[in-house]
Amino acid sequence: MAAAASLTEPTVLAHTKSQLFPEDDSDSYVVADTQFARDQWVEDREIAAEVTSALAPFNHVRVGSGYPDLIGVRRLEAEYLAVDRLGDEPPLVVVEAKGRKRGGVDVQRGIVQAYDRLGEANVAFVSAPAGAITATDRTLARQLNVGVLGVEADGSIEVLERPRVVGNRTAEEATAIRFQASAQGVADRNFSLNHPKNYLAVPLALAHDRDHRALLDAHVISAVDGAIDGAAFLGLIDERGASYRLTSLGQEVVRFALREYPALDDALAAFEQWQRSRKRFRDLAPRWGQLARRVVFEYPATELLVTELQTMHDDGLGRPSLVDLVTWLHEQHPTFTVELFLRGDEDVRERALTADGELRTPVLEEGASYHSPTVFQLKAMLFHAGILTERGSEPTNLDPRTDEWGLCEPLSRRR
């Protein structure tokens, strides 16, 4: 017990993350607060490199009146919760960790902090060295519906108090984490193709009576898995185990094709003619380009980008660089901006963000700091749909200082 009580807060949090959010769960997403990306902790104690690596990626996410040490989305096992039923969506989970500092381990403060997050989160835990948690702490946690996790020196965790899942209003900052954990998120699984036609063809292939994978390979693109994944991210299809079904938006794509062509075979033959074309899709196939614009606009990040680019235009910045855009967006939507644009590895986030979550501009000027599915694939799709003036670039070929993010058709302000 004495060894467990000496655990520092970063180590407690790393052990907690490995238990609550195991790396092999591809349907979850979690970030640690930026304060844990620094090299030193209290009393001049270093944060071990393996601890920093285990806690990455980092972001500074406001929930309630503060910033939880850990925030993520995952369907938790029954052992962690007082009830089994979680509803349709996995819960938004927050953790406040407490470790050894001068004067001991302030578990009660962690409980109160975790309770504060329940206005916007579904589940809240306090995690602390097992030997520092008292019966009084557990009683307070039960009264406030906060879970208690006791961490041992070997990294094992005992669930001392199990919280109930609660409903809540989700603020924008927490919504960004939900976005990343959803099928439309851009972390880990993402857009791998940079032309919207590859995704529009997927509903046509699924609606056909022949094998959809063979049709996509023959008429659209050989990267069939990438096309299917992207169609799911755009909300055109839903995955149902080993099969897929068309969403209402996907059904509209099929209806559009059947209005334009005698049969789906004819529509897919048109897609085959467009293979390897470098021409903007809006100009190559104007009616399909308009449909692509509608579909791409359904992706949540698109509306946010267009809205803020219009505001920037109204303020006199009509052709912002990538650095300009990210700096502007971070002022308005900090969590979403970091998740959408910055790579999730510990090196980039650690260098790009201060402990308080502020941006360091020099890191924004490095192409390697950026998330390829956003600055290359998503931007290229917005270009083909006629929304942005320039197509995307791979981070290795990207100069963020000159990479333009202008709207093709900005609205003029009324005089």
Short mmCIF file of C-alpha atoms in Angstrom, two decimals:
data_model
loop_
_atom_site.label_atom_id
_atom_site.label_comp_id
_atom_site.label_asym_id
_atom_site.label_seq_id
_atom_site.Cartn_x
_atom_site.Cartn_y
_atom_site.Cartn_z
CA MET A 1 0.00 0.00 0.00
CA ALA A 2 2.84 2.41 0.83
CA ALA A 3 4.36 1.97 -2.64
CA ALA A 4 0.98 2.67 -4.27
CA ALA A 5 0.51 5.79 -2.17
CA SER A 6 3.77 7.23 -3.57
CA LEU A 7 2.56 7.13 -7.18
CA THR A 8 2.60 10.50 -8.95
CA GLU A 9 -0.43 11.84 -10.78
CA PRO A 10 0.88 11.20 -14.32
CA THR A 11 1.64 7.57 -13.45
CA VAL A 12 -1.78 7.09 -11.84
CA LEU A 13 -3.39 8.52 -14.95
CA ALA A 14 -1.36 6.35 -17.33
CA HIS A 15 -2.37 3.18 -15.46
CA THR A 16 -6.00 4.32 -15.44
CA LYS A 17 -6.00 5.03 -19.17
CA SER A 18 -4.57 1.60 -19.99
CA GLN A 19 -7.43 -0.04 -18.06
CA LEU A 20 -10.37 2.15 -19.12
CA PHE A 21 -9.22 2.73 -22.72
CA PRO A 22 -7.18 -0.27 -23.89
CA GLU A 23 -5.21 0.25 -27.09
CA ASP A 24 -6.88 -2.65 -28.88
CA ASP A 25 -10.32 -0.98 -28.73
CA SER A 26 -10.59 0.75 -32.11
CA ASP A 27 -14.06 2.13 -31.37
CA SER A 28 -12.93 4.45 -28.57
CA TYR A 29 -11.05 7.72 -28.45
CA VAL A 30 -9.36 9.43 -25.51
CA VAL A 31 -7.05 12.39 -24.83
CA ALA A 32 -5.06 13.44 -21.77
CA ASP A 33 -4.81 17.06 -20.69
CA THR A 34 -1.87 19.06 -22.06
CA GLN A 35 -0.41 19.57 -18.59
CA PHE A 36 0.83 15.97 -18.79
CA ALA A 37 2.85 16.62 -21.96
CA ARG A 38 5.58 18.46 -20.07
CA ASP A 39 8.83 16.93 -18.87
CA GLN A 40 8.63 17.79 -15.16
CA TRP A 41 5.93 17.20 -12.57
CA VAL A 42 5.77 18.40 -8.95
CA GLU A 43 8.86 18.52 -6.77
CA ASP A 44 11.10 18.51 -9.87
CA ARG A 45 10.24 14.90 -10.61
CA GLU A 46 10.51 13.95 -14.27
CA ILE A 47 7.60 12.42 -16.13
CA ALA A 48 9.02 9.20 -17.56
CA ALA A 49 9.05 8.99 -21.35
CA GLU A 50 6.99 5.81 -21.28
CA VAL A 51 4.32 7.58 -19.19
CA THR A 52 4.12 10.50 -21.64
CA SER A 53 3.88 8.06 -24.53
CA ALA A 54 1.10 6.11 -22.81
CA LEU A 55 -0.91 9.30 -22.19
CA ALA A 56 -0.67 10.72 -25.74
CA PRO A 57 -2.49 12.23 -27.57
CA PHE A 58 -3.00 15.47 -25.64
CA ASN A 59 -5.59 18.22 -25.80
CA HIS A 60 -6.98 20.87 -23.45
CA VAL A 61 -10.72 20.12 -23.26
CA ARG A 62 -13.02 22.20 -21.10
CA VAL A 63 -15.79 20.22 -19.39
CA GLY A 64 -17.82 21.94 -16.69
CA SER A 65 -15.74 24.65 -15.05
CA GLY A 66 -12.37 23.00 -15.67
CA TYR A 67 -10.25 20.63 -17.69
CA PRO A 68 -10.39 16.91 -16.83
CA ASP A 69 -7.14 14.96 -16.73
CA LEU A 70 -8.56 12.38 -19.13
CA ILE A 71 -11.61 12.54 -21.40
CA GLY A 72 -12.79 9.96 -23.87
CA VAL A 73 -15.64 7.96 -25.34
CA ARG A 74 -15.96 4.21 -24.88
CA ARG A 75 -18.47 1.51 -23.94
CA LEU A 76 -17.20 0.53 -20.51
CA GLU A 77 -17.42 -2.99 -19.14
CA ALA A 78 -20.07 -3.67 -16.51
CA GLU A 79 -17.45 -3.91 -13.74
CA TYR A 80 -16.92 -0.15 -13.92
CA LEU A 81 -20.57 0.92 -13.79
CA ALA A 82 -23.48 0.64 -11.39
CA VAL A 83 -25.85 -0.13 -14.30
CA ASP A 84 -25.34 -2.15 -17.46
CA ARG A 85 -27.58 -0.23 -19.84
CA LEU A 86 -25.68 2.51 -21.66
CA GLY A 87 -28.17 3.59 -24.32
CA ASP A 88 -27.42 3.84 -28.03
CA GLU A 89 -24.22 5.89 -27.75
CA PRO A 90 -21.10 5.04 -25.72
CA PRO A 91 -20.72 7.36 -22.73
CA LEU A 92 -18.48 10.38 -22.51
CA VAL A 93 -16.08 9.47 -19.68
CA VAL A 94 -13.91 11.85 -17.63
CA VAL A 95 -11.22 11.02 -15.10
CA GLU A 96 -9.59 13.18 -12.45
CA ALA A 97 -6.35 11.63 -11.22
CA LYS A 98 -4.64 12.36 -7.93
CA GLY A 99 -1.14 11.32 -6.94
CA ARG A 100 1.47 12.11 -4.33
CA LYS A 101 2.35 15.75 -3.76
CA ARG A 102 3.69 17.61 -0.76
CA GLY A 103 1.08 17.14 1.93
CA GLY A 104 -0.24 13.83 0.60
CA VAL A 105 -2.91 12.84 -1.90
CA ASP A 106 -5.98 15.09 -2.10
CA VAL A 107 -8.57 12.50 -3.13
CA GLN A 108 -11.53 14.58 -1.97
CA ARG A 109 -10.55 17.45 -4.25
CA GLY A 110 -10.44 15.00 -7.15
CA ILE A 111 -13.94 13.78 -6.28
CA VAL A 112 -15.32 17.32 -6.28
CA GLN A 113 -13.58 18.08 -9.59
CA ALA A 114 -14.99 14.90 -11.15
CA TYR A 115 -18.47 15.79 -9.89
CA ASP A 116 -18.22 19.18 -11.58
CA ARG A 117 -17.72 17.45 -14.95
CA LEU A 118 -21.02 15.54 -14.71
CA GLY A 119 -22.93 18.51 -16.09
CA GLU A 120 -21.52 17.61 -19.50
CA ALA A 121 -20.05 14.09 -19.16
CA ASN A 122 -21.94 10.81 -18.73
CA VAL A 123 -19.52 9.12 -16.34
CA ALA A 124 -16.94 10.58 -13.95
CA PHE A 125 -14.16 8.84 -12.02
CA VAL A 126 -11.50 9.83 -9.55
CA SER A 127 -8.38 7.70 -9.74
CA ALA A 128 -5.76 7.66 -6.97
CA PRO A 129 -3.21 5.45 -5.23
CA ALA A 130 -5.19 2.72 -3.49
CA GLY A 131 -3.57 3.30 -0.10
CA ALA A 132 -4.58 6.96 -0.06
CA ILE A 133 -8.32 6.40 -0.51
CA THR A 134 -10.26 6.47 2.76
CA ALA A 135 -13.75 5.33 3.73
CA THR A 136 -14.73 9.00 3.95
CA ASP A 137 -13.58 9.53 0.39
CA ARG A 138 -15.68 6.62 -0.80
CA THR A 139 -18.76 7.87 1.03
CA LEU A 140 -18.44 11.31 -0.56
CA ALA A 141 -17.98 9.76 -3.99
CA ARG A 142 -21.11 7.62 -3.59
CA GLN A 143 -23.13 10.67 -2.60
CA LEU A 144 -21.92 12.59 -5.68
CA ASN A 145 -22.15 9.67 -8.15
CA VAL A 146 -18.42 9.65 -8.83
CA GLY A 147 -16.62 6.38 -9.46
CA VAL A 148 -13.47 5.59 -7.46
CA LEU A 149 -10.52 3.66 -8.90
CA GLY A 150 -7.71 2.50 -6.63
CA VAL A 151 -4.35 2.15 -8.38
CA GLU A 152 -1.66 -0.20 -7.06
CA ALA A 153 2.09 0.18 -7.57
CA ASP A 154 2.10 -2.59 -10.19
CA GLY A 155 -0.49 -0.73 -12.27
CA SER A 156 -3.45 -2.91 -11.37
CA ILE A 157 -6.72 -1.14 -10.61
CA GLU A 158 -9.55 -1.98 -8.24
CA VAL A 159 -13.00 -0.47 -8.79
CA LEU A 160 -13.90 0.77 -5.30
CA GLU A 161 -17.05 2.70 -6.21
CA ARG A 162 -19.08 2.29 -9.39
CA PRO A 163 -20.90 5.33 -10.79
CA ARG A 164 -24.22 5.49 -12.64
CA VAL A 165 -24.37 6.67 -16.24
CA VAL A 166 -26.19 9.99 -16.45
CA GLY A 167 -27.65 12.00 -19.30
CA ASN A 168 -26.42 15.53 -19.83
CA ARG A 169 -26.09 18.47 -22.16
CA THR A 170 -22.87 18.15 -24.13
CA ALA A 171 -20.92 21.35 -24.71
CA GLU A 172 -19.03 21.94 -27.95
CA GLU A 173 -15.63 21.04 -26.50
CA ALA A 174 -16.83 17.62 -25.36
CA THR A 175 -18.67 17.20 -28.68
CA ALA A 176 -15.31 17.34 -30.45
CA ILE A 177 -14.20 14.24 -28.54
CA ARG A 178 -17.44 12.49 -29.43
CA PHE A 179 -16.81 13.42 -33.06
CA GLN A 180 -13.38 11.82 -32.97
CA ALA A 181 -14.77 8.62 -31.47
CA SER A 182 -17.56 8.37 -34.05
CA ALA A 183 -17.52 6.87 -37.52
CA GLN A 184 -17.02 10.41 -38.80
CA GLY A 185 -13.92 11.09 -36.75
CA VAL A 186 -10.54 11.74 -38.31
CA ALA A 187 -8.30 9.89 -35.87
CA ASP A 188 -6.83 6.47 -36.72
CA ARG A 189 -9.51 5.57 -39.26
CA ASN A 190 -10.11 8.30 -41.79
CA PHE A 191 -10.44 9.43 -45.38
CA SER A 192 -7.74 7.73 -47.42
CA LEU A 193 -8.90 8.81 -50.89
CA ASN A 194 -8.99 12.39 -52.09
CA HIS A 195 -11.83 12.37 -54.63
CA PRO A 196 -15.53 12.39 -53.63
CA LYS A 197 -16.52 10.30 -56.66
CA ASN A 198 -14.89 7.26 -55.02
CA TYR A 199 -17.32 7.55 -52.11
CA LEU A 200 -20.41 8.46 -54.15
CA ALA A 201 -20.04 5.23 -56.12
CA VAL A 202 -20.29 3.03 -53.03
CA PRO A 203 -24.09 3.35 -52.59
CA LEU A 204 -24.54 2.52 -56.28
CA ALA A 205 -22.47 -0.63 -55.92
CA LEU A 206 -24.33 -1.68 -52.76
CA ALA A 207 -27.71 -1.14 -54.44
CA HIS A 208 -26.66 -3.30 -57.41
CA ASP A 209 -27.50 -7.00 -57.47
CA ARG A 210 -23.86 -7.93 -58.18
CA ASP A 211 -21.00 -8.07 -55.69
CA HIS A 212 -20.34 -4.50 -54.60
CA ARG A 213 -16.60 -4.97 -54.09
CA ALA A 214 -16.13 -6.37 -57.59
CA LEU A 215 -18.12 -3.49 -59.07
CA LEU A 216 -16.07 -0.86 -57.23
CA ASP A 217 -12.82 -2.50 -58.27
CA ALA A 218 -13.88 -2.74 -61.92
CA HIS A 219 -15.51 0.67 -62.39
CA VAL A 220 -14.26 3.05 -59.71
CA ILE A 221 -11.04 2.35 -57.84
CA SER A 222 -8.93 -0.61 -56.73
CA ALA A 223 -8.70 0.73 -53.16
CA VAL A 224 -12.11 -0.71 -52.32
CA ASP A 225 -11.69 -0.65 -48.53
CA GLY A 226 -10.78 3.04 -48.61
CA ALA A 227 -13.86 3.84 -50.69
CA ILE A 228 -16.15 1.94 -48.30
CA ASP A 229 -14.61 3.52 -45.20
CA GLY A 230 -14.94 7.00 -46.67
CA ALA A 231 -18.57 6.40 -47.62
CA ALA A 232 -19.23 5.46 -43.99
CA PHE A 233 -17.49 8.62 -42.72
CA LEU A 234 -19.63 10.73 -45.06
CA GLY A 235 -22.80 9.09 -43.75
CA LEU A 236 -23.69 7.32 -47.00
CA ILE A 237 -23.66 3.82 -45.52
CA ASP A 238 -23.88 2.18 -42.11
CA GLU A 239 -21.86 -0.85 -41.11
CA ARG A 240 -23.92 -3.73 -39.76
CA GLY A 241 -21.51 -6.44 -38.67
CA ALA A 242 -19.96 -7.87 -41.83
CA SER A 243 -22.45 -6.12 -44.12
CA TYR A 244 -23.55 -2.57 -44.96
CA ARG A 245 -26.83 -0.78 -45.50
CA LEU A 246 -27.62 2.48 -47.23
CA THR A 247 -28.46 5.48 -45.06
CA SER A 248 -31.17 7.90 -46.20
CA LEU A 249 -28.41 10.04 -47.72
CA GLY A 250 -26.98 7.02 -49.53
CA GLN A 251 -30.44 6.17 -50.86
CA GLU A 252 -30.71 9.69 -52.28
CA VAL A 253 -27.44 9.15 -54.17
CA VAL A 254 -28.92 6.01 -55.74
CA ARG A 255 -32.14 7.84 -56.63
CA PHE A 256 -30.11 10.61 -58.23
CA ALA A 257 -28.19 8.09 -60.34
CA LEU A 258 -31.42 6.43 -61.49
CA ARG A 259 -32.79 9.82 -62.54
CA GLU A 260 -29.65 10.54 -64.55
CA TYR A 261 -29.10 7.11 -66.15
CA PRO A 262 -31.31 4.24 -67.41
CA ALA A 263 -29.75 1.79 -64.92
CA LEU A 264 -27.06 1.51 -62.26
CA ASP A 265 -24.76 -0.18 -64.79
CA ASP A 266 -24.82 2.99 -66.88
CA ALA A 267 -24.07 5.14 -63.86
CA LEU A 268 -21.11 2.97 -62.88
CA ALA A 269 -19.85 3.09 -66.47
CA ALA A 270 -19.73 6.89 -66.16
CA PHE A 271 -17.59 6.55 -63.04
CA GLU A 272 -15.21 4.32 -64.98
CA GLN A 273 -14.73 7.11 -67.55
CA TRP A 274 -13.72 9.52 -64.77
CA GLN A 275 -10.89 7.36 -63.47
CA ARG A 276 -7.53 9.14 -63.23
CA SER A 277 -8.99 12.49 -64.27
CA ARG A 278 -7.24 15.49 -62.68
CA LYS A 279 -10.06 17.87 -63.56
CA ARG A 280 -12.11 19.36 -60.75
CA PHE A 281 -15.16 17.13 -60.29
CA ARG A 282 -17.54 20.09 -60.27
CA ASP A 283 -16.35 20.94 -63.81
CA LEU A 284 -15.96 17.36 -65.05
CA ALA A 285 -19.51 16.31 -64.08
CA PRO A 286 -21.41 19.41 -62.90
CA ARG A 287 -24.56 17.65 -61.67
CA TRP A 288 -22.58 15.00 -59.81
CA GLY A 289 -20.38 17.80 -58.49
CA GLN A 290 -23.42 19.50 -56.98
CA LEU A 291 -24.43 16.23 -55.35
CA ALA A 292 -20.90 15.81 -54.02
CA ARG A 293 -21.14 19.30 -52.52
CA ARG A 294 -24.31 18.36 -50.67
CA VAL A 295 -22.82 15.10 -49.39
CA VAL A 296 -19.53 16.65 -48.29
CA PHE A 297 -21.46 19.41 -46.51
CA GLU A 298 -23.12 16.73 -44.35
CA TYR A 299 -19.71 15.98 -42.85
CA PRO A 300 -19.65 17.99 -39.56
CA ALA A 301 -16.22 19.50 -40.10
CA THR A 302 -17.27 21.03 -43.43
CA GLU A 303 -19.94 23.31 -42.01
CA LEU A 304 -17.61 24.53 -39.28
CA LEU A 305 -14.84 25.27 -41.79
CA VAL A 306 -17.13 27.09 -44.23
CA THR A 307 -18.74 29.15 -41.48
CA GLU A 308 -15.42 30.29 -40.05
CA LEU A 309 -13.87 30.91 -43.49
CA GLN A 310 -16.83 33.15 -44.31
CA THR A 311 -16.31 35.05 -41.05
CA MET A 312 -12.62 35.43 -41.85
CA HIS A 313 -13.57 36.76 -45.30
CA ASP A 314 -15.96 39.25 -43.71
CA ASP A 315 -13.09 40.43 -41.51
CA GLY A 316 -10.85 41.01 -44.51
CA LEU A 317 -8.96 37.71 -44.64
CA GLY A 318 -10.40 36.14 -47.78
CA ARG A 319 -7.44 33.92 -48.71
CA PRO A 320 -6.12 32.65 -45.36
CA SER A 321 -3.12 30.37 -45.13
CA LEU A 322 -3.34 27.12 -43.19
CA VAL A 323 -1.50 28.80 -40.30
CA ASP A 324 -4.01 31.69 -40.36
CA LEU A 325 -6.95 29.28 -40.41
CA VAL A 326 -5.74 27.07 -37.57
CA THR A 327 -4.85 30.07 -35.42
CA TRP A 328 -8.28 31.61 -36.03
CA LEU A 329 -10.19 28.36 -35.49
CA HIS A 330 -8.33 27.64 -32.27
CA GLU A 331 -9.60 30.90 -30.79
CA GLN A 332 -13.19 29.90 -31.54
CA HIS A 333 -13.16 26.08 -31.28
CA PRO A 334 -9.92 24.98 -29.57
CA THR A 335 -10.61 21.30 -28.98
CA PHE A 336 -12.14 20.69 -32.38
CA THR A 337 -9.27 22.49 -34.13
CA VAL A 338 -6.59 20.42 -32.45
CA GLU A 339 -8.42 17.16 -33.15
CA LEU A 340 -9.15 18.06 -36.78
CA PHE A 341 -5.79 19.47 -37.84
CA LEU A 342 -2.91 18.39 -35.60
CA ARG A 343 -1.46 14.90 -35.69
CA GLY A 344 -2.20 12.91 -32.57
CA ASP A 345 1.31 11.65 -31.81
CA GLU A 346 2.96 12.87 -28.64
CA ASP A 347 5.78 14.78 -30.37
CA VAL A 348 3.49 17.07 -32.37
CA ARG A 349 0.94 17.75 -29.64
CA GLU A 350 3.65 18.21 -26.99
CA ARG A 351 5.48 20.79 -29.11
CA ALA A 352 2.38 22.49 -30.52
CA LEU A 353 0.46 23.00 -27.27
CA THR A 354 1.47 24.66 -24.03
CA ALA A 355 0.39 23.21 -20.69
CA ASP A 356 -2.59 25.59 -20.84
CA GLY A 357 -3.58 24.41 -24.31
CA GLU A 358 -2.32 27.47 -26.21
CA LEU A 359 -0.76 27.07 -29.66
CA ARG A 360 2.92 27.57 -30.42
CA THR A 361 2.99 29.24 -33.84
CA PRO A 362 6.39 27.93 -35.04
CA VAL A 363 5.10 24.34 -34.89
CA LEU A 364 2.10 25.35 -37.02
CA GLU A 365 4.51 26.38 -39.77
CA GLU A 366 5.79 22.79 -40.14
CA GLY A 367 3.91 20.64 -42.64
CA ALA A 368 4.67 17.49 -40.65
CA SER A 369 2.54 18.81 -37.77
CA TYR A 370 -0.68 18.29 -39.68
CA HIS A 371 -3.15 15.45 -40.04
CA SER A 372 -3.04 14.20 -43.65
CA PRO A 373 -6.74 13.20 -43.88
CA THR A 374 -7.65 16.84 -43.18
CA VAL A 375 -5.05 18.89 -45.07
CA PHE A 376 -4.85 16.49 -48.03
CA GLN A 377 -7.88 14.22 -48.46
CA LEU A 378 -10.65 16.34 -46.92
CA LYS A 379 -9.35 19.55 -48.49
CA ALA A 380 -9.10 17.85 -51.90
CA MET A 381 -12.73 16.73 -51.63
CA LEU A 382 -13.80 20.26 -50.73
CA PHE A 383 -11.90 21.46 -53.80
CA HIS A 384 -13.58 18.92 -56.11
CA ALA A 385 -17.00 19.83 -54.66
CA GLY A 386 -16.39 23.49 -55.51
CA ILE A 387 -16.14 24.71 -51.91
CA LEU A 388 -12.41 25.59 -51.63
CA THR A 389 -10.16 27.28 -54.18
CA GLU A 390 -7.20 24.90 -53.89
CA ARG A 391 -6.81 21.15 -53.57
CA GLY A 392 -5.01 19.53 -50.63
CA SER A 393 -1.36 18.56 -50.19
CA GLU A 394 0.37 15.77 -48.33
CA PRO A 395 2.08 17.05 -45.15
CA THR A 396 5.48 16.17 -46.64
CA ASN A 397 4.80 18.61 -49.51
CA LEU A 398 2.97 21.20 -47.45
CA ASP A 399 4.07 24.75 -46.63
CA PRO A 400 1.41 25.85 -44.12
CA ARG A 401 2.42 29.49 -44.54
CA THR A 402 1.33 29.54 -48.20
CA ASP A 403 -1.26 26.73 -48.31
CA GLU A 404 -4.47 28.61 -49.20
CA TRP A 405 -7.89 27.92 -47.65
CA GLY A 406 -10.18 30.29 -49.52
CA LEU A 407 -13.86 29.87 -50.36
CA CYS A 408 -14.73 29.65 -54.04
CA GLU A 409 -17.88 31.66 -53.54
CA PRO A 410 -17.70 33.78 -50.38
CA LEU A 411 -20.76 35.84 -49.59
CA SER A 412 -20.25 39.59 -49.80
CA ARG A 413 -21.18 41.58 -46.75
CA ARG A 414 -24.08 43.93 -47.15
CA ARG A 415 -23.09 47.61 -47.31
#
